Short mmCIF file of C-alpha atoms in Angstrom, two decimals:
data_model
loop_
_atom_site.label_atom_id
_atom_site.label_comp_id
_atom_site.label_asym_id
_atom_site.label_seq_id
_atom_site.Cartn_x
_atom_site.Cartn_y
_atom_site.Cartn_z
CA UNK A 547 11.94 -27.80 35.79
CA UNK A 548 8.76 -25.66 35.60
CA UNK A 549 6.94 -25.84 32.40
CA UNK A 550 7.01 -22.36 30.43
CA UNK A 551 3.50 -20.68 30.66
CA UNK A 552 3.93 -19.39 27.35
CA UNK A 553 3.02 -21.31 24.59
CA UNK A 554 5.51 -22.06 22.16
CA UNK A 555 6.16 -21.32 19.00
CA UNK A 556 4.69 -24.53 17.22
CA UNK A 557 1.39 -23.86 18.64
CA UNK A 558 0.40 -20.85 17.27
CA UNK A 559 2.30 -22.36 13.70
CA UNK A 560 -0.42 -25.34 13.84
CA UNK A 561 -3.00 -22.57 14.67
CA UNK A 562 -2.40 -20.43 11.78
CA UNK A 563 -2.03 -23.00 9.33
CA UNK A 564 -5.83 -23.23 9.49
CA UNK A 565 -6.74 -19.71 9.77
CA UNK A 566 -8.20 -18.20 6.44
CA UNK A 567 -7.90 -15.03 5.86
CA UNK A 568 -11.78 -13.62 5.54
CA UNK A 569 -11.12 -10.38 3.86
CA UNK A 570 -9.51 -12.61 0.47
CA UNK A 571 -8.83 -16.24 -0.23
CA UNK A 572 -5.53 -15.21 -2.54
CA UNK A 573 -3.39 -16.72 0.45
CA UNK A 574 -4.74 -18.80 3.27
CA UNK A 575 -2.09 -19.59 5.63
CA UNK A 576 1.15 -19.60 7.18
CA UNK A 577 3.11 -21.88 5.15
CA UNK A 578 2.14 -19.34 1.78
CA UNK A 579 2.76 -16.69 4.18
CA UNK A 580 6.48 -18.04 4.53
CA UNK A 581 6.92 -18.92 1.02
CA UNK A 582 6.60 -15.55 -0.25
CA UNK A 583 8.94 -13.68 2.54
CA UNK A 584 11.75 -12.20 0.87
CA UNK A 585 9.54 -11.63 -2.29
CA UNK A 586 12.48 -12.36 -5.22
CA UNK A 587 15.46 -12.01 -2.49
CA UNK A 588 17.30 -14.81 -2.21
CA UNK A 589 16.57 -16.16 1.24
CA UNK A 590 19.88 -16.31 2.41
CA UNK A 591 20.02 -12.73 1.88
CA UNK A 592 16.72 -11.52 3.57
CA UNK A 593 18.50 -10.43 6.61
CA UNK A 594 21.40 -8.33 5.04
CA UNK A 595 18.45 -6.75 2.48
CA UNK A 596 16.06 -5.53 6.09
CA UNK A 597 19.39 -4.26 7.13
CA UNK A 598 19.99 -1.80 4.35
CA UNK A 599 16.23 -1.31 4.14
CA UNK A 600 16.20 0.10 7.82
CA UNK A 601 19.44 2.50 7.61
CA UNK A 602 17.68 4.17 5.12
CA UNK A 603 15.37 5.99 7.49
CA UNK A 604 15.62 8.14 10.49
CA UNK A 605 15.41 5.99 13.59
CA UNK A 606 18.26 4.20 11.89
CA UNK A 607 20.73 7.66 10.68
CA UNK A 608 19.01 7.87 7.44
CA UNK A 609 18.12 11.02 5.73
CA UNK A 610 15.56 12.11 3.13
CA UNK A 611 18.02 12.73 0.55
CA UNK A 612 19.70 9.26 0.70
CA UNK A 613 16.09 8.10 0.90
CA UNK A 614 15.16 10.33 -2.91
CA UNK A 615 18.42 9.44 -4.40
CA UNK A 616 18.02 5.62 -3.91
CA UNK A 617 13.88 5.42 -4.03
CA UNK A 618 14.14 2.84 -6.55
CA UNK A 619 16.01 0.20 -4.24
CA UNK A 620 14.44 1.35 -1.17
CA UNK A 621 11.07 0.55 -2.26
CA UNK A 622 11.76 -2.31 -4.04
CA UNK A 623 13.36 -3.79 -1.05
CA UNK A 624 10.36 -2.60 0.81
CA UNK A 625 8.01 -4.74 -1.39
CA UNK A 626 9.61 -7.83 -1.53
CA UNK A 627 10.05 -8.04 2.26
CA UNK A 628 6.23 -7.00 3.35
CA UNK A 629 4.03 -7.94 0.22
CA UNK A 630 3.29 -11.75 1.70
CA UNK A 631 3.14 -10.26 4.89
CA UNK A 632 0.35 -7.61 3.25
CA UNK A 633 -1.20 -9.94 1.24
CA UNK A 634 -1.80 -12.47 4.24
CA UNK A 635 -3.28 -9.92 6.32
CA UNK A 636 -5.21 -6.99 4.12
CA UNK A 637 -5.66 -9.83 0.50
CA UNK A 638 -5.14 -8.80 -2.88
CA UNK A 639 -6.05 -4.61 -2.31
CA UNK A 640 -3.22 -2.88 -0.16
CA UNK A 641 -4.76 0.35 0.95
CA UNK A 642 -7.59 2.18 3.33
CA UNK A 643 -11.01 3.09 2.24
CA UNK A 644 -14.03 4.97 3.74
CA UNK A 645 -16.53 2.86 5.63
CA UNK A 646 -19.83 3.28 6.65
CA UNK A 647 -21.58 1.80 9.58
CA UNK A 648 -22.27 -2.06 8.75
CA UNK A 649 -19.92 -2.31 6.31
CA UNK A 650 -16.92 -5.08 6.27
CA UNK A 651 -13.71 -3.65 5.51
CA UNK A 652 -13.49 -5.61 2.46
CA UNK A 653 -17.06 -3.72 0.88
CA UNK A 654 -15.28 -0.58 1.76
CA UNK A 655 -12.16 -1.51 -0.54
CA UNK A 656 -14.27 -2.55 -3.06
CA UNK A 657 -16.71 0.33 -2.76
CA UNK A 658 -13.45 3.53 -2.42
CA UNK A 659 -12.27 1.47 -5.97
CA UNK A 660 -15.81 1.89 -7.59
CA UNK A 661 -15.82 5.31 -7.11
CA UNK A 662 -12.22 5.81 -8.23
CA UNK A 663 -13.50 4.20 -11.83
CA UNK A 664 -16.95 6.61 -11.78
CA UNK A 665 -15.31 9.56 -11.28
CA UNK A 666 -12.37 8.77 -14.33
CA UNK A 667 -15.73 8.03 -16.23
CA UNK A 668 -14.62 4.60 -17.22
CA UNK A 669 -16.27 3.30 -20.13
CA UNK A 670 -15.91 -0.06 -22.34
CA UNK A 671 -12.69 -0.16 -23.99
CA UNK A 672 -11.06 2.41 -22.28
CA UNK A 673 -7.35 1.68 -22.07
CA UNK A 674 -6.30 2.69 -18.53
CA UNK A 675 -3.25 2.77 -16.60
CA UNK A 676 -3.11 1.91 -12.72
CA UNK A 677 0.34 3.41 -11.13
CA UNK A 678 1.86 1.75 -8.84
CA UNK A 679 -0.30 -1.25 -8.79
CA UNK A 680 0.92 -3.66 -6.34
CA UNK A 681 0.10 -7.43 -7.05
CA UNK A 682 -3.12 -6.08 -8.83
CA UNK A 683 -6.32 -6.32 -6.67
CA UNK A 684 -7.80 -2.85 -7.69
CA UNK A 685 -6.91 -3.57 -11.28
CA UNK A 686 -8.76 -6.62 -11.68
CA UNK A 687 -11.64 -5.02 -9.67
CA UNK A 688 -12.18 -1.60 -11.47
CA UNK A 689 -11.28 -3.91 -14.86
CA UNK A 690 -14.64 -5.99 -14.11
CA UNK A 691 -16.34 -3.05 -12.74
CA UNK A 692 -15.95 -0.99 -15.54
CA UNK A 693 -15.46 -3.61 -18.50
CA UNK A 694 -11.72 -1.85 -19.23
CA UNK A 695 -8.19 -2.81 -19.94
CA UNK A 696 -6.16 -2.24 -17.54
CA UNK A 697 -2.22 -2.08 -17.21
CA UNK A 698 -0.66 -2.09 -14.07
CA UNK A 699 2.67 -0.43 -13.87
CA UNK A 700 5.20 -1.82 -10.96
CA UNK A 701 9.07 -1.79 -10.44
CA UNK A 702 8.88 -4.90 -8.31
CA UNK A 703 9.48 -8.11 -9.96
CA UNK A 704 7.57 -10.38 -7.52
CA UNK A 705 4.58 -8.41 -7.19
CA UNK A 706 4.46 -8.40 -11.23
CA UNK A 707 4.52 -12.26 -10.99
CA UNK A 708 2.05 -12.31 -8.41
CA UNK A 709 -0.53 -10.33 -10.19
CA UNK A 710 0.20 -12.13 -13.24
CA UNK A 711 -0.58 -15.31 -11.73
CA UNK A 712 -4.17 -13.78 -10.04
CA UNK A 713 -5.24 -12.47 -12.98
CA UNK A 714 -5.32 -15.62 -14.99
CA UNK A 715 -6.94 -17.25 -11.66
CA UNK A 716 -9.67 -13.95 -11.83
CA UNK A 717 -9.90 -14.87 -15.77
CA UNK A 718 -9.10 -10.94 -16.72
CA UNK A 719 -5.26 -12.07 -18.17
CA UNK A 720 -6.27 -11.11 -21.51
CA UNK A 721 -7.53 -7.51 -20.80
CA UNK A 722 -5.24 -6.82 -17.85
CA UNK A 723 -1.42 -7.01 -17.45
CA UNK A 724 1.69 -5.29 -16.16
CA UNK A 725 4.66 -3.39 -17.06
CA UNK A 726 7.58 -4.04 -14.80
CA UNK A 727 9.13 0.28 -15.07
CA UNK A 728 9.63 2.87 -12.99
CA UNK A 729 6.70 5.12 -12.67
CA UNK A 730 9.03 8.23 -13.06
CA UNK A 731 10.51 6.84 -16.29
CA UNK A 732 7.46 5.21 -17.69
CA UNK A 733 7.82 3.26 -21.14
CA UNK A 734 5.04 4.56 -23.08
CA UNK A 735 4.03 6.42 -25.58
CA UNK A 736 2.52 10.35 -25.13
CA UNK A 737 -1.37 10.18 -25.40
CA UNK A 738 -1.47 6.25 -24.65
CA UNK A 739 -4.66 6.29 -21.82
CA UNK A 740 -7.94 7.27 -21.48
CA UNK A 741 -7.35 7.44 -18.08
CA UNK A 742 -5.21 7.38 -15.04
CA UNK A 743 -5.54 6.38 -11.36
CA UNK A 744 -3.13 6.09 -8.61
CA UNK A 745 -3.93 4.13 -4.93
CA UNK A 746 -1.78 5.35 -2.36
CA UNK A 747 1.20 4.39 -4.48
CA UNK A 748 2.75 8.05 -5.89
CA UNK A 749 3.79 8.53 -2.60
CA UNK A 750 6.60 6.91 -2.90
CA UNK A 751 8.00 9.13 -5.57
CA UNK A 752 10.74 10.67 -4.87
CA UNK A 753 9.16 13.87 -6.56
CA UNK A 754 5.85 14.90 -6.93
CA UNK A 755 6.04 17.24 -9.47
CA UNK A 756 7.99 14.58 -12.13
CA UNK A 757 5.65 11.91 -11.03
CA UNK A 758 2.73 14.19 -11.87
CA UNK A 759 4.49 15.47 -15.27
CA UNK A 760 5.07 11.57 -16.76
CA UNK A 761 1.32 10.92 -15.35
CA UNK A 762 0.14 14.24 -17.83
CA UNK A 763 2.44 12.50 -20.49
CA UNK A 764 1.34 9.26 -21.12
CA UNK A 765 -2.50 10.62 -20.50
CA UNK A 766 -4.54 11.59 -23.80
CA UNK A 767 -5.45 15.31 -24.11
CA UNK A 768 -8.91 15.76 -22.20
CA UNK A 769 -8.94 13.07 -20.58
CA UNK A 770 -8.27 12.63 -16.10
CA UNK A 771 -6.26 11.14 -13.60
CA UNK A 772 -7.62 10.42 -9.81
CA UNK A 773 -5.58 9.37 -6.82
CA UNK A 774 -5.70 8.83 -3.67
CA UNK A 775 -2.31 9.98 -1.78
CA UNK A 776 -1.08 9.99 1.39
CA UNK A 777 -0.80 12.75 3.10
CA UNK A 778 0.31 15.19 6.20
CA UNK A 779 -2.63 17.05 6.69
CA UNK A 780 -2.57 21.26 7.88
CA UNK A 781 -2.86 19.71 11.48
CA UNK A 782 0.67 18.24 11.26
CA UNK A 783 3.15 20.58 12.95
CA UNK A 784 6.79 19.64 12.05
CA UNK A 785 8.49 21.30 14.81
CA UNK A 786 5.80 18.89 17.64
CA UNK A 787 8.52 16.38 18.11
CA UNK A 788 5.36 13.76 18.62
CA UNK A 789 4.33 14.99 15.07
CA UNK A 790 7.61 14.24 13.93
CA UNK A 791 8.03 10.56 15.36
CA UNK A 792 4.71 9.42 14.14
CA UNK A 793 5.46 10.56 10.35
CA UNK A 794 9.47 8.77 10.91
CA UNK A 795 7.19 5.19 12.03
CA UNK A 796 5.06 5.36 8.90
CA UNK A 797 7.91 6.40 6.60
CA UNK A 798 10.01 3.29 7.63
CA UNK A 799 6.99 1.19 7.95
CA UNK A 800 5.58 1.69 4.83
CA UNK A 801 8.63 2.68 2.54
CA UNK A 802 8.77 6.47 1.56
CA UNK A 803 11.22 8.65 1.08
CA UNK A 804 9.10 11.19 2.45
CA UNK A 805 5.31 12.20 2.73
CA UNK A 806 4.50 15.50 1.35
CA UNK A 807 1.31 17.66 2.40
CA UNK A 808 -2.15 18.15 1.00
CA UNK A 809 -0.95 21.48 -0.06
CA UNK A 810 2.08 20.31 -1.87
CA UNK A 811 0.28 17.75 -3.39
CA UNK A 812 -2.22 20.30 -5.01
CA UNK A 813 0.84 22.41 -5.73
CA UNK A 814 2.43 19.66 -7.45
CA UNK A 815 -0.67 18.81 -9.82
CA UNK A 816 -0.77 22.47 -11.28
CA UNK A 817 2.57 22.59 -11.71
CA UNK A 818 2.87 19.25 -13.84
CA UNK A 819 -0.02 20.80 -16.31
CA UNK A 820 -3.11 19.51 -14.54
CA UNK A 821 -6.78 21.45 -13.92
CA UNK A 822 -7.59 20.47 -11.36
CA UNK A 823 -11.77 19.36 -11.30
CA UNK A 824 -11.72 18.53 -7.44
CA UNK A 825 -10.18 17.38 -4.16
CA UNK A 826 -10.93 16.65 -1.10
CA UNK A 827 -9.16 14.03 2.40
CA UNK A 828 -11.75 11.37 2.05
CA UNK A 829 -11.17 10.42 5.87
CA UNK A 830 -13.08 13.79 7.03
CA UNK A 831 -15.90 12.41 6.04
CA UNK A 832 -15.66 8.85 6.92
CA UNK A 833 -18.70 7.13 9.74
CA UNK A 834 -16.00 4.97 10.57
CA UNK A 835 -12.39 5.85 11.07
CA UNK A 836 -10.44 4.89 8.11
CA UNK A 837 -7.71 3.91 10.62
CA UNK A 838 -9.96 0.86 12.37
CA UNK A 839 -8.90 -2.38 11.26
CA UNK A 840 -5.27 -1.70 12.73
CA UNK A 841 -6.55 0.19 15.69
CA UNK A 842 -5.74 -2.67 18.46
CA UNK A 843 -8.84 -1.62 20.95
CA UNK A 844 -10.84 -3.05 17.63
CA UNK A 845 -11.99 -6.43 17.50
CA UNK A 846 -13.30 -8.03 14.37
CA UNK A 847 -13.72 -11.69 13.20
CA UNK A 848 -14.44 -10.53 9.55
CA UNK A 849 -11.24 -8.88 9.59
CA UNK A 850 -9.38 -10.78 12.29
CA UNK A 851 -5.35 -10.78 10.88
CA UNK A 852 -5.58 -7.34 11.83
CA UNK A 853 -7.05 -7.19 14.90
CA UNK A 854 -4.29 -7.28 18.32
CA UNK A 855 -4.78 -11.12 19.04
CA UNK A 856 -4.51 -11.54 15.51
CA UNK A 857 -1.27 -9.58 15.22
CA UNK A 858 -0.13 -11.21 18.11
CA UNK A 859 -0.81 -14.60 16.49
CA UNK A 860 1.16 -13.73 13.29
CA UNK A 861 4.38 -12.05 15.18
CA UNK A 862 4.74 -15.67 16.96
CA UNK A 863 4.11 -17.48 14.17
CA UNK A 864 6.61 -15.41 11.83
CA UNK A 865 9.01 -16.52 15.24
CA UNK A 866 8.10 -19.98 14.78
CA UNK A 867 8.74 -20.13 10.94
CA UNK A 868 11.87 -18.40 11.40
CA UNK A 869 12.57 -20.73 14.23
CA UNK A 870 12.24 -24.10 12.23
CA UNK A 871 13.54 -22.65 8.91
CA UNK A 872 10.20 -21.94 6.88
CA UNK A 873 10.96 -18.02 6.71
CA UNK A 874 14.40 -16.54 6.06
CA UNK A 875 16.42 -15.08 9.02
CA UNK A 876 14.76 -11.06 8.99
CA UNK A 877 11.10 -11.89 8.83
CA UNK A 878 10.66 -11.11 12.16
CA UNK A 879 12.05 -7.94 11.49
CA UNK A 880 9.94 -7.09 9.00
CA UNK A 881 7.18 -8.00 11.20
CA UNK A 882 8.35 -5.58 13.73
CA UNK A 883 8.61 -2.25 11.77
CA UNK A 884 5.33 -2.92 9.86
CA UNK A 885 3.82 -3.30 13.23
CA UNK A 886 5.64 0.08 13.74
CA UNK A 887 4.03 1.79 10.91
CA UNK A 888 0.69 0.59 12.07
CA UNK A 889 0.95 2.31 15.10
CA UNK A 890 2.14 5.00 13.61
CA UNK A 891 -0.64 4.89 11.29
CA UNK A 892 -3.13 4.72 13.59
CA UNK A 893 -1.65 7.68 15.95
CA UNK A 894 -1.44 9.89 12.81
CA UNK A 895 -5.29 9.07 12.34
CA UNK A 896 -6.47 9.58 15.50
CA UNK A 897 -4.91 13.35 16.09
CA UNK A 898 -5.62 13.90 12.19
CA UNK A 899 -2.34 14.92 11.03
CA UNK A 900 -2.13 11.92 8.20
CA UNK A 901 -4.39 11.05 5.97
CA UNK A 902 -4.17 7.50 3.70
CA UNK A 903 -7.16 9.10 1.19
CA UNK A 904 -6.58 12.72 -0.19
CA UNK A 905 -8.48 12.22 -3.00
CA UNK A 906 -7.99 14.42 -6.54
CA UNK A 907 -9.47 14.31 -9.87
CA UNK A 908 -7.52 16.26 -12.10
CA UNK A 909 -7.75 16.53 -16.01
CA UNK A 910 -5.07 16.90 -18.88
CA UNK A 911 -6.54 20.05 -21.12
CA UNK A 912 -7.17 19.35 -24.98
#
């Protein structure tokens, strides 16, 4: 019997196992990759949890509505199946940035969450809230930057461990923490912060406008909130049926409910009690496209997880986990619509009808 050409599942395994990830040492390889799929699912369960994950979105017969009604499960399901996967390939920051020529992707992240903290004026012992923080990486790094407590709000138990656990490794556990709520039903007091920030997180609320108006709540008179949202942009047509099936892939790839518009972002802000000081999509601007590290004609060593070969290496080594037991049943699933969303993500870029970084700094009046 001929020998199979294609190599088999073990190899790329053995492969990974010493592959570090360059853009942050919080996970190295493959066998913390498999440890943390599933996130606080049992593991038995995985595969029944990606199920009811995917049949709440389109390509599946979702709708919108189921998608708003249950937000709450839906992205918490969303976050225990893909952070290891995000943390093993992006590290300890999960979103885009603006990057100039020269730059690695990992200066950029640092550099888009600099500027976040200079334009909220962050000053020493300001008390400010991150929503929607994910396992912490901008936290800790605007925290440092801008000698600040910060509390990270998050509705998904495993992330909360996770960043609890990297901020006593970063040393910043006794200025920084986290408050396991929903951001739409936040458990703090009116006039708590000095300031606000959001990154790429409100977009999973199921509405703007009541995610803005708890944001103007817990925010001290005179004082901003900045975020970067994802958006459609005015070049998105919904009835262009290509339109359509790019913004369905990032939806399920990336767990919304639904992405909303520049324009009804803006619209939102006012209407929740905001001025609004200034916005503008970050991405116009950008030397390099924003959309890069998951574009697969890219090749880059300093970010190589992302890169096609390196894709390709994780898909068959999430096959090979699964295979011999490491990862629960469903993690190549997982794998498979998050590669969905970065197609999407990257066709949404390149004919500019999404944008990752509509950027707004908006201010609570006295």
């Amino acid at each position: 019997m001929q020998a199979s050409s294609r190599p088999e599942p073990t190899t790329y395994l053995i492969f990974s196992l010493c592959t570090v990830n360059p853009v942050d040492m919080s996970k190295a390889g493959a066998f913390d990759l498999a440890s943390g799929l599933g996130g606080k699912i049992e593991k038995d369960d995985v595969l029944s949890a990606v199920d009811k994950y995917e049949k709440y979105h389109s390509d599946f017969g979702g709708a919108e509505e189921d998608r708003k009604a249950n937000y709450t499960d839906m992205v918490n399901k969303y976050y225990d199946l893909v952070t290891s996967f995000y943390e093993y390939g992006w590290g300890e920051s999960f979103h885009f940035a603006p990057r100039w020529k020269g730059e690695s992707l990992r200066e950029s992240i640092k550099r888009h969450e600099h500027f976040l903290a200079l334009q909220l004026g962050l000053k020493p012992g300001h008390k400010v809230l991150d929503v929607g923080c994910g396992i912490g990486g901008p936290l800790r790094e605007i925290a440092r930057f801008s000698s600040t407590s910060v509390m990270g709000i998050n509705n998904n138990e495993y992330q909360i461990t996770r960043g609890k656990a990297l901020n006593r490794v970063a040393g910043v556990d006794q200025t920084c923490d986290f408050t396991k709520a929903d951001f739409m039903k936040m458990p703090f007091s009116e006039n708590s912060f000095d300031a606000v920030y959001a990154i790429e997180a409100t977009c999973h609320a199921p509405d703007a406008v009541g995610c803005y108006k708890e944001i103007f709540r817990v925010l001290k008179p005179g004082q901003s909130f900045a975020a970067y949202e994802w958006c459609m942009t005015d070049a998105f047509d919904p009835n262009n049926q290509e339109h359509q099936k790019i913004k369905a892939e990032i939806e399920i790839g990336d767990g919304l409910p639904d992405i909303r518009s520049t324009r009804q972002c803006l619209a939102a802000l006012k209407e929740a009690g905001f001025e609004v000081i200034w916005e503008k999509d970050l991405a116009i601007d950008s030397p390099l496209p924003w959309y890069l590290p998951l574009d697969t004609s890219h090749f880059s060593l300093s970010s190589f997880r992302l890169t096609a070969v390196g894709r390709f290496i994780t898909k068959n080594m999430v096959m090979g986990l699964e295979y011999v037991g490491f990862a629960p049943k469903g993690s190549q699933r997982v794998q498979s619509f998050l590669e969905k969303a970065a197609e999407g993500l990257v066709a949404g870029g390149k004919k500019e009808i999404f944008t990752p970084m509509y950027f707004f700094l908006a201010r609570k009046p006295q």
